[in-house]
Coordinates of C-alpha atoms and ligand atoms in Angstrom, one line a residue:
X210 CA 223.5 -65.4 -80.6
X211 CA 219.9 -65.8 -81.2
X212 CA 220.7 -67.9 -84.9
X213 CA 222.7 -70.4 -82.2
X214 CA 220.4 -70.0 -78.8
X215 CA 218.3 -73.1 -79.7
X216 CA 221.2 -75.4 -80.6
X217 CA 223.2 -74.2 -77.6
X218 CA 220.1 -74.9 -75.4
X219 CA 219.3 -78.5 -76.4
X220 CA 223.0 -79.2 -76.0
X221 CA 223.2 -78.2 -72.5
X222 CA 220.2 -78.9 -71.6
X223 CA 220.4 -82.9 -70.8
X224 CA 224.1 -82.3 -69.5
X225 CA 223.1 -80.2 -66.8
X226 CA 219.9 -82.5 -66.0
X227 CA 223.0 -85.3 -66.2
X228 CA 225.3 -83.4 -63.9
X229 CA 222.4 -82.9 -61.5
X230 CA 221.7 -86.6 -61.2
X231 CA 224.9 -87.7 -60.6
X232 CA 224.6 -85.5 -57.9
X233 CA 221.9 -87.2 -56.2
X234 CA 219.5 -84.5 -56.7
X235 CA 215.9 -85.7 -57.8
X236 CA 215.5 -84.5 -61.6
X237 CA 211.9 -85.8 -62.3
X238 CA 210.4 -82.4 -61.5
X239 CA 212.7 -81.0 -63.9
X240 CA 212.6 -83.1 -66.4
X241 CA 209.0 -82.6 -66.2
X242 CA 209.0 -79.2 -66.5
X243 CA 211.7 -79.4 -69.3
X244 CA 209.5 -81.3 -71.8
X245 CA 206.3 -79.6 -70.6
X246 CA 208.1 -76.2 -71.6
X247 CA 209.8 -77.8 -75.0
X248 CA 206.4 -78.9 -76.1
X249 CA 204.8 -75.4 -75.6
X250 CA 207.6 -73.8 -77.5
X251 CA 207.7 -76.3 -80.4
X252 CA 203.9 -75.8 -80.4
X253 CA 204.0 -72.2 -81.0
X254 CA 206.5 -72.3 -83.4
X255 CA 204.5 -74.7 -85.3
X256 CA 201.6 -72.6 -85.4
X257 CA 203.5 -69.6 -86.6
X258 CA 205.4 -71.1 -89.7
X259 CA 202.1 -72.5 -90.6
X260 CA 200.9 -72.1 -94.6
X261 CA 202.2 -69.6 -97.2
X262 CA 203.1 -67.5 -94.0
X263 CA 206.4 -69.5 -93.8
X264 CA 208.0 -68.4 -97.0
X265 CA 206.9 -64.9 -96.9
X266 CA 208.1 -64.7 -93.3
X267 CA 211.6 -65.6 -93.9
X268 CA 211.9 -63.5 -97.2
X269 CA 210.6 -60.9 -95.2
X270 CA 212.9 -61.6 -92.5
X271 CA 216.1 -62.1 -95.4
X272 CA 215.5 -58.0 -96.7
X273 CA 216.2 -56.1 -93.8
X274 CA 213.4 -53.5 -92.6
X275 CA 215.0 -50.6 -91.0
X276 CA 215.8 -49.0 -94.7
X277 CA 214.8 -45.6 -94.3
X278 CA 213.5 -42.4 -96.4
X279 CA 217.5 -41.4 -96.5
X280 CA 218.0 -44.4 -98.5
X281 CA 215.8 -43.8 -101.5
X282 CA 217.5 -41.2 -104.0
X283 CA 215.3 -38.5 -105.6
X284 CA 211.6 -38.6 -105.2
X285 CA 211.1 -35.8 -102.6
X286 CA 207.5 -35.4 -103.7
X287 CA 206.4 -39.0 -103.2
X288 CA 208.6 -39.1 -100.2
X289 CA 206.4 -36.1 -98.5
X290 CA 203.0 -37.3 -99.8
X291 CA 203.6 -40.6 -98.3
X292 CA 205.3 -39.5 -94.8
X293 CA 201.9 -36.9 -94.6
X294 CA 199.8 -40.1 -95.4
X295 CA 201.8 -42.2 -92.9
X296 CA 201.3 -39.7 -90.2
X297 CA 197.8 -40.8 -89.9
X298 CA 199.1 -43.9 -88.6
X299 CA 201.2 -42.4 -86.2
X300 CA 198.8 -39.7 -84.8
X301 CA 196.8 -42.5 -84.1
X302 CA 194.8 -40.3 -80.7
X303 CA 194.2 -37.4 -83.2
X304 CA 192.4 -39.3 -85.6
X305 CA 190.1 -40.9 -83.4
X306 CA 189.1 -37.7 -81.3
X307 CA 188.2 -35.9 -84.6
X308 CA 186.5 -39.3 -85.8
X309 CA 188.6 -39.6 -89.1
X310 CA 188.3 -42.9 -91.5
X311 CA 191.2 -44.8 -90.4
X312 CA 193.8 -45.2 -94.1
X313 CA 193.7 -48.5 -94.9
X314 CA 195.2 -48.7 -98.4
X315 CA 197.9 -46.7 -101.0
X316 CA 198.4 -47.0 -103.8
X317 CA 202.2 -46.7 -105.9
X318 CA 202.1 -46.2 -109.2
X319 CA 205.3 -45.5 -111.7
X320 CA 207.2 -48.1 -114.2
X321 CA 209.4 -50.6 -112.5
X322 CA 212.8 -50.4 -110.5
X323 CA 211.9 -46.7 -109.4
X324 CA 211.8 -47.4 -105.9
X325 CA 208.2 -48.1 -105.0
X326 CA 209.4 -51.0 -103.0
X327 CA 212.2 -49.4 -100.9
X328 CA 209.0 -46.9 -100.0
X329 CA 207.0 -49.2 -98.5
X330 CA 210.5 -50.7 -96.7
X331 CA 210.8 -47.1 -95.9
X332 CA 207.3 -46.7 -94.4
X333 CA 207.3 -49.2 -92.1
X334 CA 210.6 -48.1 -90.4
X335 CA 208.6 -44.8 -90.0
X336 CA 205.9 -45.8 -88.6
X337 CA 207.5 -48.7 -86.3
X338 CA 205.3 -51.2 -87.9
X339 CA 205.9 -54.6 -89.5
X340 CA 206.4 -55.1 -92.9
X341 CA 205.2 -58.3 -94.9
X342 CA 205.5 -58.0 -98.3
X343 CA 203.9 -60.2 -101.1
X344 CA 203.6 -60.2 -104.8
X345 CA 200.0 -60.5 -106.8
X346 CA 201.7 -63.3 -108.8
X347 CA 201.8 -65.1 -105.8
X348 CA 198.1 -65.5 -105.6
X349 CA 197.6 -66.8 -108.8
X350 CA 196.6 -70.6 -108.5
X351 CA 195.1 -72.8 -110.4
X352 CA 192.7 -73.9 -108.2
X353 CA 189.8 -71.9 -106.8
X354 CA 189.9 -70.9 -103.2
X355 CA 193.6 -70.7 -103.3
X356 CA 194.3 -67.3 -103.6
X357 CA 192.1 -66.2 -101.3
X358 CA 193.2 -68.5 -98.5
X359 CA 196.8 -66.8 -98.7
X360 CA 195.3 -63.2 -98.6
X361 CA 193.2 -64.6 -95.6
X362 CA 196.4 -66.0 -94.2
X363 CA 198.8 -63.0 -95.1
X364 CA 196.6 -60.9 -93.1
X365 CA 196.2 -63.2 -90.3
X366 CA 199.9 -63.3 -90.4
X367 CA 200.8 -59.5 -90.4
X368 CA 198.2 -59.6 -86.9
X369 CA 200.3 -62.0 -85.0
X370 CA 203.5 -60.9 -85.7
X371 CA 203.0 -57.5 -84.8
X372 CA 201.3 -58.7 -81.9
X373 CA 204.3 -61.2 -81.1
X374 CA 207.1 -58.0 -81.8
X375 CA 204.9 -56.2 -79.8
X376 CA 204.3 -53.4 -82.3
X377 CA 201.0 -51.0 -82.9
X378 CA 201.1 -51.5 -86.4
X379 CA 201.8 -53.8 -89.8
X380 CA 202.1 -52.6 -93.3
X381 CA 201.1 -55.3 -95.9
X382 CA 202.8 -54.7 -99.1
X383 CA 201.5 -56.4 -102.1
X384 CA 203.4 -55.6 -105.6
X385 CA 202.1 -56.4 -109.0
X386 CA 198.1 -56.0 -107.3
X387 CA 197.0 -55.4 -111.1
X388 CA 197.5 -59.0 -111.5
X389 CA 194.6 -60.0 -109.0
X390 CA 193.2 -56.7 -109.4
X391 CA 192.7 -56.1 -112.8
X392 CA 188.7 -55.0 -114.2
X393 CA 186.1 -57.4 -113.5
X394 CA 184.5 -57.9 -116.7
X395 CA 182.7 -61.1 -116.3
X396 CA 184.9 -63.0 -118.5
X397 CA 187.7 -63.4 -116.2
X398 CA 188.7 -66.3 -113.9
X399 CA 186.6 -67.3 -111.4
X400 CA 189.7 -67.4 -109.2
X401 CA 190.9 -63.8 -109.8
X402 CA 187.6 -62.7 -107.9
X403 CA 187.6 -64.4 -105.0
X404 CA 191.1 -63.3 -104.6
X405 CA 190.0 -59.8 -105.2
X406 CA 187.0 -60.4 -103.4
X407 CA 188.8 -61.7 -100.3
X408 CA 191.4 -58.9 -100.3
X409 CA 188.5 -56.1 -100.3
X410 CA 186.6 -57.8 -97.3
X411 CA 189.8 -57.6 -95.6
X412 CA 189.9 -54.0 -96.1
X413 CA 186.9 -53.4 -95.3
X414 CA 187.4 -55.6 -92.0
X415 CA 189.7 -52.6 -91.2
X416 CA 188.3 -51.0 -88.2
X417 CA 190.5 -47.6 -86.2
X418 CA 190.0 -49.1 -83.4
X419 CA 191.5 -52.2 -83.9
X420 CA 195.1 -53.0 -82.6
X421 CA 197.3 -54.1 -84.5
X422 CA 196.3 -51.8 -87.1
X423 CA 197.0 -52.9 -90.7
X424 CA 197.8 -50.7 -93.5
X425 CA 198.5 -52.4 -97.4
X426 CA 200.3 -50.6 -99.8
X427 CA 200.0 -51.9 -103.6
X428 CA 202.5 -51.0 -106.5
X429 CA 201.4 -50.9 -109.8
X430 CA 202.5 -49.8 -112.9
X431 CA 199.3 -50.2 -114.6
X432 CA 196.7 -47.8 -112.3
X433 CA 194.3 -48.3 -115.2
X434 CA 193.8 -51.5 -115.3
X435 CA 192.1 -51.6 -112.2
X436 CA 188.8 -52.5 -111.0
X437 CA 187.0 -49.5 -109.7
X438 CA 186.4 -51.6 -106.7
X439 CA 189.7 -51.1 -105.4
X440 CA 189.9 -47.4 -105.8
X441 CA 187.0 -46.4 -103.7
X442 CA 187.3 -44.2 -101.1
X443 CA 188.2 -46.3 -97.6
X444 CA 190.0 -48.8 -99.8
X445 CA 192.9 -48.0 -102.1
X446 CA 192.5 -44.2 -102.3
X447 CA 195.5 -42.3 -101.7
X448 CA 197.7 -42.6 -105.0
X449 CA 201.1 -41.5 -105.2
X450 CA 202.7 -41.6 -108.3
X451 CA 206.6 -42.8 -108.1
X452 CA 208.3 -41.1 -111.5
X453 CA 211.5 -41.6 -113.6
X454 CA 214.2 -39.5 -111.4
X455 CA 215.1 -36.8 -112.9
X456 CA 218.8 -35.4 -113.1
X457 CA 219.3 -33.9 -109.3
X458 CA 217.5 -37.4 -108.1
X459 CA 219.8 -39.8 -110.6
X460 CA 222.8 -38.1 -108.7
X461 CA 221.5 -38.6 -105.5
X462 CA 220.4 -42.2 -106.4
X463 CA 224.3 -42.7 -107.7
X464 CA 226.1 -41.2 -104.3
X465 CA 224.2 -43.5 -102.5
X466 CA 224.9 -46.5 -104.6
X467 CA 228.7 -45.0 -104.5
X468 CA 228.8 -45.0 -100.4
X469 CA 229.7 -48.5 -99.7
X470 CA 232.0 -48.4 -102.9
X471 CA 235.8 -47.4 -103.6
X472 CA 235.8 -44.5 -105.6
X473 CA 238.5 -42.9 -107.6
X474 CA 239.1 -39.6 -106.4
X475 CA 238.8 -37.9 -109.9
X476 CA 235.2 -39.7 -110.7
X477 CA 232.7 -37.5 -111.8
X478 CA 229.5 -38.4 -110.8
X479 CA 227.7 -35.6 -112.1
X480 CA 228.5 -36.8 -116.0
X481 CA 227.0 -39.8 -115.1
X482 CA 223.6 -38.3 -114.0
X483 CA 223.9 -36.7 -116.9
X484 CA 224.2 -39.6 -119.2
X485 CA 221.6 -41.6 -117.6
X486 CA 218.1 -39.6 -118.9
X487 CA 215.3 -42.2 -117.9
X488 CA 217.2 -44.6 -116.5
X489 CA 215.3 -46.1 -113.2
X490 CA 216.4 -46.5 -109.9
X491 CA 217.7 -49.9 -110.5
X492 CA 219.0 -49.4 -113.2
X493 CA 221.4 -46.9 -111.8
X494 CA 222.3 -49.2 -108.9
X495 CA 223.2 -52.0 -111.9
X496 CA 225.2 -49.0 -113.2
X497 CA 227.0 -48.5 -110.3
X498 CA 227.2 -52.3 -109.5
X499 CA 228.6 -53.1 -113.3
X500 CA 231.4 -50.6 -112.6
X501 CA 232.5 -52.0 -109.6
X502 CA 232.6 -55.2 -111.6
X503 CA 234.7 -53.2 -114.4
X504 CA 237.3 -52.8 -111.2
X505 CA 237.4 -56.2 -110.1
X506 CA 238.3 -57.4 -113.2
X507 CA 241.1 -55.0 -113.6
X508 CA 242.4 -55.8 -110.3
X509 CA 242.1 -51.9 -109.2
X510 CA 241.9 -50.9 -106.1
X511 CA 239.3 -48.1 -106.8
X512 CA 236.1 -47.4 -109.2
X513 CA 237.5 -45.2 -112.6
X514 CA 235.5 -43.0 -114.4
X515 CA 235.8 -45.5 -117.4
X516 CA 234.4 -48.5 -115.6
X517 CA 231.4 -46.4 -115.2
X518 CA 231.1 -45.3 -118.9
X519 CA 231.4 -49.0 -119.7
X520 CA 228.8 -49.9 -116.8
X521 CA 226.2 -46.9 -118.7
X522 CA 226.7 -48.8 -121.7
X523 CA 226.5 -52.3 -120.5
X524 CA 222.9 -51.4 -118.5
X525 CA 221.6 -49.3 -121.9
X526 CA 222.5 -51.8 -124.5
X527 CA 223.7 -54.6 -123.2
X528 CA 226.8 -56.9 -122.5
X529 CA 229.6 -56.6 -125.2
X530 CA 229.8 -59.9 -127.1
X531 CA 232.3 -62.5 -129.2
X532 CA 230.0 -62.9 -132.1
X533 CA 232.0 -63.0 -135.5
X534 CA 230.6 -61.1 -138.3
X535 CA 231.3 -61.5 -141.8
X536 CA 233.5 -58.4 -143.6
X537 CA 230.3 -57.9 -145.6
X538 CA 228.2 -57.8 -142.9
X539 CA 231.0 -55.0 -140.8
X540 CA 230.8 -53.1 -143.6
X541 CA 226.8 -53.2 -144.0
X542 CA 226.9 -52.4 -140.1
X543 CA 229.5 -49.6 -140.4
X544 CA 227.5 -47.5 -143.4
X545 CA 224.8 -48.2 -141.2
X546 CA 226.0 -46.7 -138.1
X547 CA 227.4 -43.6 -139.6
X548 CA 224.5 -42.8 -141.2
X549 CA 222.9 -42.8 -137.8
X550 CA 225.7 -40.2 -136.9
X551 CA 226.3 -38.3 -139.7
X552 CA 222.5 -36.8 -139.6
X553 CA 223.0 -36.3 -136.0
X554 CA 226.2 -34.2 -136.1
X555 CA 224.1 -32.4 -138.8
X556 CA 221.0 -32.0 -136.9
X557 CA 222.4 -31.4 -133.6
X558 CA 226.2 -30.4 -134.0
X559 CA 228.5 -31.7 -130.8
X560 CA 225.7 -34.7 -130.3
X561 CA 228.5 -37.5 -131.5
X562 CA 230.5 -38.6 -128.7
X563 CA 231.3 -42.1 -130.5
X564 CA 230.3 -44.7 -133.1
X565 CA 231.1 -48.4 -132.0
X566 CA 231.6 -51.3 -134.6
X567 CA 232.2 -53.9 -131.6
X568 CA 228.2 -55.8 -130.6
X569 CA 226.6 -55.5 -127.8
X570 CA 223.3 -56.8 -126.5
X571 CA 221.5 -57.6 -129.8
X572 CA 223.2 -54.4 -131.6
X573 CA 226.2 -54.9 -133.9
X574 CA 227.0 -51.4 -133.6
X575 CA 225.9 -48.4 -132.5
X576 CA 226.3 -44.6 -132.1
X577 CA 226.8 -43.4 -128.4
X578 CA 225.3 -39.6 -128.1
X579 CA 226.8 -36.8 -126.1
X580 CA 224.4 -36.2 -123.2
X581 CA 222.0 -33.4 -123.0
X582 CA 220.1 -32.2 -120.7
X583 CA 216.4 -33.7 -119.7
X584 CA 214.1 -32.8 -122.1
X585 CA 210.2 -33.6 -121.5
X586 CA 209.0 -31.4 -124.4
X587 CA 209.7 -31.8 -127.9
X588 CA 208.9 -29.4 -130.8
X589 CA 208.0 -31.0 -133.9
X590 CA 211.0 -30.0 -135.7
X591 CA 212.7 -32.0 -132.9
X592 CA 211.0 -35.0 -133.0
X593 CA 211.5 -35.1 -136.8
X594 CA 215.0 -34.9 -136.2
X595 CA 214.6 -37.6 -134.0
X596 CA 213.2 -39.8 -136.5
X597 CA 215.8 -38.5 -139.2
X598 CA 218.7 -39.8 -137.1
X599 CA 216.7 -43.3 -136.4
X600 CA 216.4 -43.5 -140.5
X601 CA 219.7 -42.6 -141.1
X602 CA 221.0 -46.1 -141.3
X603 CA 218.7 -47.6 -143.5
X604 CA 219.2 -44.6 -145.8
X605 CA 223.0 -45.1 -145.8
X606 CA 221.8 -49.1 -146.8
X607 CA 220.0 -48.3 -149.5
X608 CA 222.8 -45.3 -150.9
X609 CA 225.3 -48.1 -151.1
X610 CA 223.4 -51.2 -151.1
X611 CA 220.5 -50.7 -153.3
X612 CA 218.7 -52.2 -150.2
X613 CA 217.8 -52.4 -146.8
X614 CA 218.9 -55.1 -143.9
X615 CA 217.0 -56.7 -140.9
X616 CA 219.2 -54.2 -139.1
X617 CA 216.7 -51.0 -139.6
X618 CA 214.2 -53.0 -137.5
X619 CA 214.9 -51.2 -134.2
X620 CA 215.2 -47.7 -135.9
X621 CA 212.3 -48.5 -137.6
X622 CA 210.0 -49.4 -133.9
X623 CA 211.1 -46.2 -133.0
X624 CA 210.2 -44.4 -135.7
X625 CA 207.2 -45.5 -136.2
X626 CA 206.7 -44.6 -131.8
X627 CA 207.8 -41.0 -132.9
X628 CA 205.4 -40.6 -135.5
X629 CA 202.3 -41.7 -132.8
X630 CA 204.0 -39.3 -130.2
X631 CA 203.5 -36.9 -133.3
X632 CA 199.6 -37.8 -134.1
X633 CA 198.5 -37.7 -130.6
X634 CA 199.9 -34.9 -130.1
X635 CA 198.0 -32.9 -133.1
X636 CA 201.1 -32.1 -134.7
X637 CA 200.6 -33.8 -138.1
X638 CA 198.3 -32.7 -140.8
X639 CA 195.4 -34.6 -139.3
X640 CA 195.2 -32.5 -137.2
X641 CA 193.9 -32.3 -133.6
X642 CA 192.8 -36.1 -133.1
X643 CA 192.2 -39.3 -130.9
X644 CA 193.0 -42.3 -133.1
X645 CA 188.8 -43.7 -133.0
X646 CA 188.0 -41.0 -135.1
X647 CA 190.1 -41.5 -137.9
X648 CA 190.2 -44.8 -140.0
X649 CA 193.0 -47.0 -140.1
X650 CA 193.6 -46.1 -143.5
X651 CA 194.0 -42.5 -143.1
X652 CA 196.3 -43.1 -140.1
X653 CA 198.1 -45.4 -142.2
X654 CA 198.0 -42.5 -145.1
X655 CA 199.8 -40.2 -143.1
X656 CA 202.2 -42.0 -141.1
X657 CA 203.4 -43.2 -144.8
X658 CA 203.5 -39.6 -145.6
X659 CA 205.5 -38.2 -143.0
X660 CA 207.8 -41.3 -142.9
X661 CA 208.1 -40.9 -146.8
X662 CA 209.2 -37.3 -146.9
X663 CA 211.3 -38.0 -143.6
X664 CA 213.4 -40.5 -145.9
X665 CA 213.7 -38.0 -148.8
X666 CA 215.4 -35.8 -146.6
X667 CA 217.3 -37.9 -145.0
X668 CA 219.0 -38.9 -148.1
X669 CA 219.3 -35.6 -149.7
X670 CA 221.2 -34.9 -146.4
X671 CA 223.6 -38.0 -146.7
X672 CA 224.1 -37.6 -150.2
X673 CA 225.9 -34.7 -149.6
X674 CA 228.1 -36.6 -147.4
X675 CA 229.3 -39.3 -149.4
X676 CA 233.2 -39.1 -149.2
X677 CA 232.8 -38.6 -145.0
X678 CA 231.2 -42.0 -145.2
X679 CA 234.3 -43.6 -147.5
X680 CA 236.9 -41.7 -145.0
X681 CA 234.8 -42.6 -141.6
X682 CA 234.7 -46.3 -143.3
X683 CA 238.5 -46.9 -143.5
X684 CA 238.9 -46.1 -139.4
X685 CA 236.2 -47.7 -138.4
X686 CA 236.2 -51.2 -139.8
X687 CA 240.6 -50.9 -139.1
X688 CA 240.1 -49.0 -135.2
X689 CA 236.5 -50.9 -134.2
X690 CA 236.0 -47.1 -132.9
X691 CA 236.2 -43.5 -134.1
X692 CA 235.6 -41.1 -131.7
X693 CA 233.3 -37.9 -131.8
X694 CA 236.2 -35.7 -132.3
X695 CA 237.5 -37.7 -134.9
X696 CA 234.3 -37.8 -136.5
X697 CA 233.6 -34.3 -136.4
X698 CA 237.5 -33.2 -138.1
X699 CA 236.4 -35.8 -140.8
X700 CA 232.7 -33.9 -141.5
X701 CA 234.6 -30.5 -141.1
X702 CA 237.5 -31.1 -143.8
X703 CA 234.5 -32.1 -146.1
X704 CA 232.7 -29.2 -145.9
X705 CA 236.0 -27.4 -146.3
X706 CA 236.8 -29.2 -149.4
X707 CA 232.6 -28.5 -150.3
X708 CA 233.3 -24.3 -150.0
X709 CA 236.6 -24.4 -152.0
X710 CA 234.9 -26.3 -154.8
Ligands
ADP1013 P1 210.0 -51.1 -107.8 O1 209.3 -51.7 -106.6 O2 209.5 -49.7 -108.1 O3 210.0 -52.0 -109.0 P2 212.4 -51.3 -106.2 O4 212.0 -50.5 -105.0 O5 212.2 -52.8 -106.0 O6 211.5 -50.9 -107.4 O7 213.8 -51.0 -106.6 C1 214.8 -52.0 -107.0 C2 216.2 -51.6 -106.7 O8 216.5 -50.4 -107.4 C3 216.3 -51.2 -105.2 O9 216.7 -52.3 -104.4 C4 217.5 -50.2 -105.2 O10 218.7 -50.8 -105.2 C5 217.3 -49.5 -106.6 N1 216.5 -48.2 -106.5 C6 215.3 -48.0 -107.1 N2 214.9 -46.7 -106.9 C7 215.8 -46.2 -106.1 C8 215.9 -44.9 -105.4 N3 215.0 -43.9 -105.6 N4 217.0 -44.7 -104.6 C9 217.9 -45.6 -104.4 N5 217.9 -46.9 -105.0 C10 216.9 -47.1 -105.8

């Protein structure tokens, strides 16, 4: 109704002022007071749709506000932290009897899609305040003064709404602050510090007694790379940190992603959790949102457990694709791949669930691992595991190639993370470090030496193997797919054959 009130208004409006005079009744007064009335209105409105207000408002108005803390899967300690935080707000007599700093500014930090958004959403449901949200990117300009004009305004803005909607309280959410926020070290644009500088005499303009009273909350994923400025106390200092979910919170993340969604009655959505180890709040919801897609296409009536394998995949490595490949370049691909999965059936026996000839994403095949539970610890045994499986398909190159393809790049990146993981965590024969005190060379010395013997092992390993790769060839390159069970009777009959000889 209110969407139409306006248009309905002005319509009958002049017909009734119309009516009226046909009547004989004397409509100057009321016409009078009509346009008297129409200018004040248009007036107002005018005011309040003024600058970078205008856009923000009606994106603001577009996501709906009344999300709550029910909606956001998982993170029960961030939840509590920030609902004791909020409560300051709220017990707004309290504060001021015992003469408390008013809050004026938190912090989220945690990698992206984990929900740091739908928290501030969340917040200002709770506290019955409104919520104006805006994105550091958005204060980048190229010309000075800019930037700080919209923080000027953004504030100004979150004042009069909450004064129009008649509520005690706004909540200013700005994402991405590292972007104006980032250190000041003299060398940075001139325009990045009055926007900085603006936003921290805003804060500081913060008073308890003031009504409306504003709160910002700032997301970042970067907590470091922000000027000290910020931090201090009576500006950004409560931090709460917003992690990957783990598995409990990844189920609860799916169900509600699964409530406005036909499921099949047999889905399990425990597996899924269970498959997803650091995935991110969004990226589950994409998961959930893929499969649905899966359905659509399929003409089913509910979600099947298979659309949201498919959807898993789709999210981790991307969509599947037409491109044609060569028979050389299959082969190459296959070797490759089941050298991946040969070392980790032997590594970790049961970890092969299936190895994939058909690309996806930038991948032209790949091995899809059996999932297992989170793990936030590694052993160094494990991690050079790790990095034997992610070598495995270069060494299965060079066994029947004499070389190695573009292909290893990926397994290489990783690699090469694993080893770092390994250094800074002391458990390489440097020893206890931090990378400044060693030279470049002898980093480079002993990342060569651990990848080096790595390799060596790897291929003594596959060269045991060489007729399950011949056998696991054949199916692959004629099926596209050879499941983990298959894969596994294949390495067992080998090692059969291996005892009776
Ligand atoms: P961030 O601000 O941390 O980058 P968002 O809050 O914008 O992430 O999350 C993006 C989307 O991901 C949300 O709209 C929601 O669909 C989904 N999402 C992320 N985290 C969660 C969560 N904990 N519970 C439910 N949905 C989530």
């Amino acid at each position: 109704m209110s969407k139409y009130g306006k248009e309905i208004l002005i319509g009958t409006v002049p017909v009734v002022i119309v009516f009226l005079y046909f009547l004989g009744v004397n409509i100057i007064p009321i016409v009078f007071m009509t346009v008297i009335l129409g200018t004040f209105l248009y007036m107002n409105r005018a005011r309040n749709g003024m600058g970078v207000g205008s856009d923000r408002k009606s994106r603001a108005a577009a996501t709906p506000s009344y999300l709550t803390f029910d909606d956001i899967g998982g993170q029960e300690r961030a939840k509590r932290e920030l609902k004791e935080a909020l409560d300051f707000l709220i017990r707004y007599d309290d504060i001021k009897r015992l003469g408390i700093r008013p809050l004026k500014g938190m912090l989220l930090t945690g990698p992206p899609g984990t929900g740091k958004t739908l928290m501030a959403k969340a917040s200002a449901h709770y506290t019955n305040s409104i919520f104006l949200a805006a994105s550091g990117s958005e204060f980048v300009e190229m010309y000075v003064g800019v930037g700080a004009s919209r923080v000027r305004d953004l504030f100004k803005e979150a004042r009069t709404r909450a004064q129009k909607e008649n509520k005690d309280s706004a909540i200013i959410f700005i994402d991405e602050i590292d972007v104006i926020g980032g250190k000041r070290d003299g060398g940075q644009q001139k325009e990045y510090d009055q926007t900085l500088n603006q936003l921290l005499t805003e804060m500081d303009g913060i008073h308890t007694s003031e009504s409306p009273r504003v709160l910002i909350m700032a997301a970042t994923n970067r907590k470091e790379m922000l000027d000290s400025a910020l931090l201090r106390p009576g500006r950004f200092d409560r931090h709460i940190e917003v992690d990957l979910p783990d598995k409990k919170a990844r189920l609860h993340i799916l169900n509600i992603h699964a409530k406005n969604k036909p499921m099949a009655e047999d889905v399990n959505l425990e597996l899924i959790a269970q498959e997803t180890f650091q995935f991110s709040g969004a990226q589950l919801e994409s998961v959930m949102n893929e499969a649905a897609i899966y359905a659509m296409r399929e003409e089913l009536e509910t979600i099947q457990q298979r659309h949201l394998s498919l959807a898993v995949d789709k999210v981790m490595l991307g969509e599947k694709t037409d491109r044609e490949s060569t028979k050389e370049e299959r082969d190459r691909v296959a070797l490759h791949e089941l050298g991946h999965a040969i070392v980790a059936e032997r590594v970790r026996p049961g970890s092969v669930s299936q190895v994939s000839l058909s690309p996806r994403g930038k991948a032209l095949g790949f091995v899809r691992h059996n999932p297992q539970s989170d793990q936030y610890l590694y052993t160094k045994e494990q991690i050079e595991e790790q990095i034997m499986i992610a070598l495995g398909g270069s060494v299965a190159e060079e066994m029947f190639y004499g070389g190695r393809s573009t292909g290893s790049r990926n397994d290489f990146e990783q690699s090469l993370q694993m080893v770092r993981t390994m250094m800074d965590s002391g458990l390489t024969r440097l020893g206890i470090i931090d990378r400044s005190m060693v030279t470049k060379q002898e980093l480079m010395k002993e990342n060569g030496a651990i990848l080096e013997d790595l390799t060596g092992r790897t291929r003594e390993l596959l060269e045991l193997h060489r007729p399950v790769f011949e056998q696991s060839l054949e199916i692959l390159i004629a099926e596209e797919v050879l499941s983990g069970e298959q894969f596994r009777q294949l390495l067992a009959q080998h090692s059969k054959v291996e005892q009776i000889a």
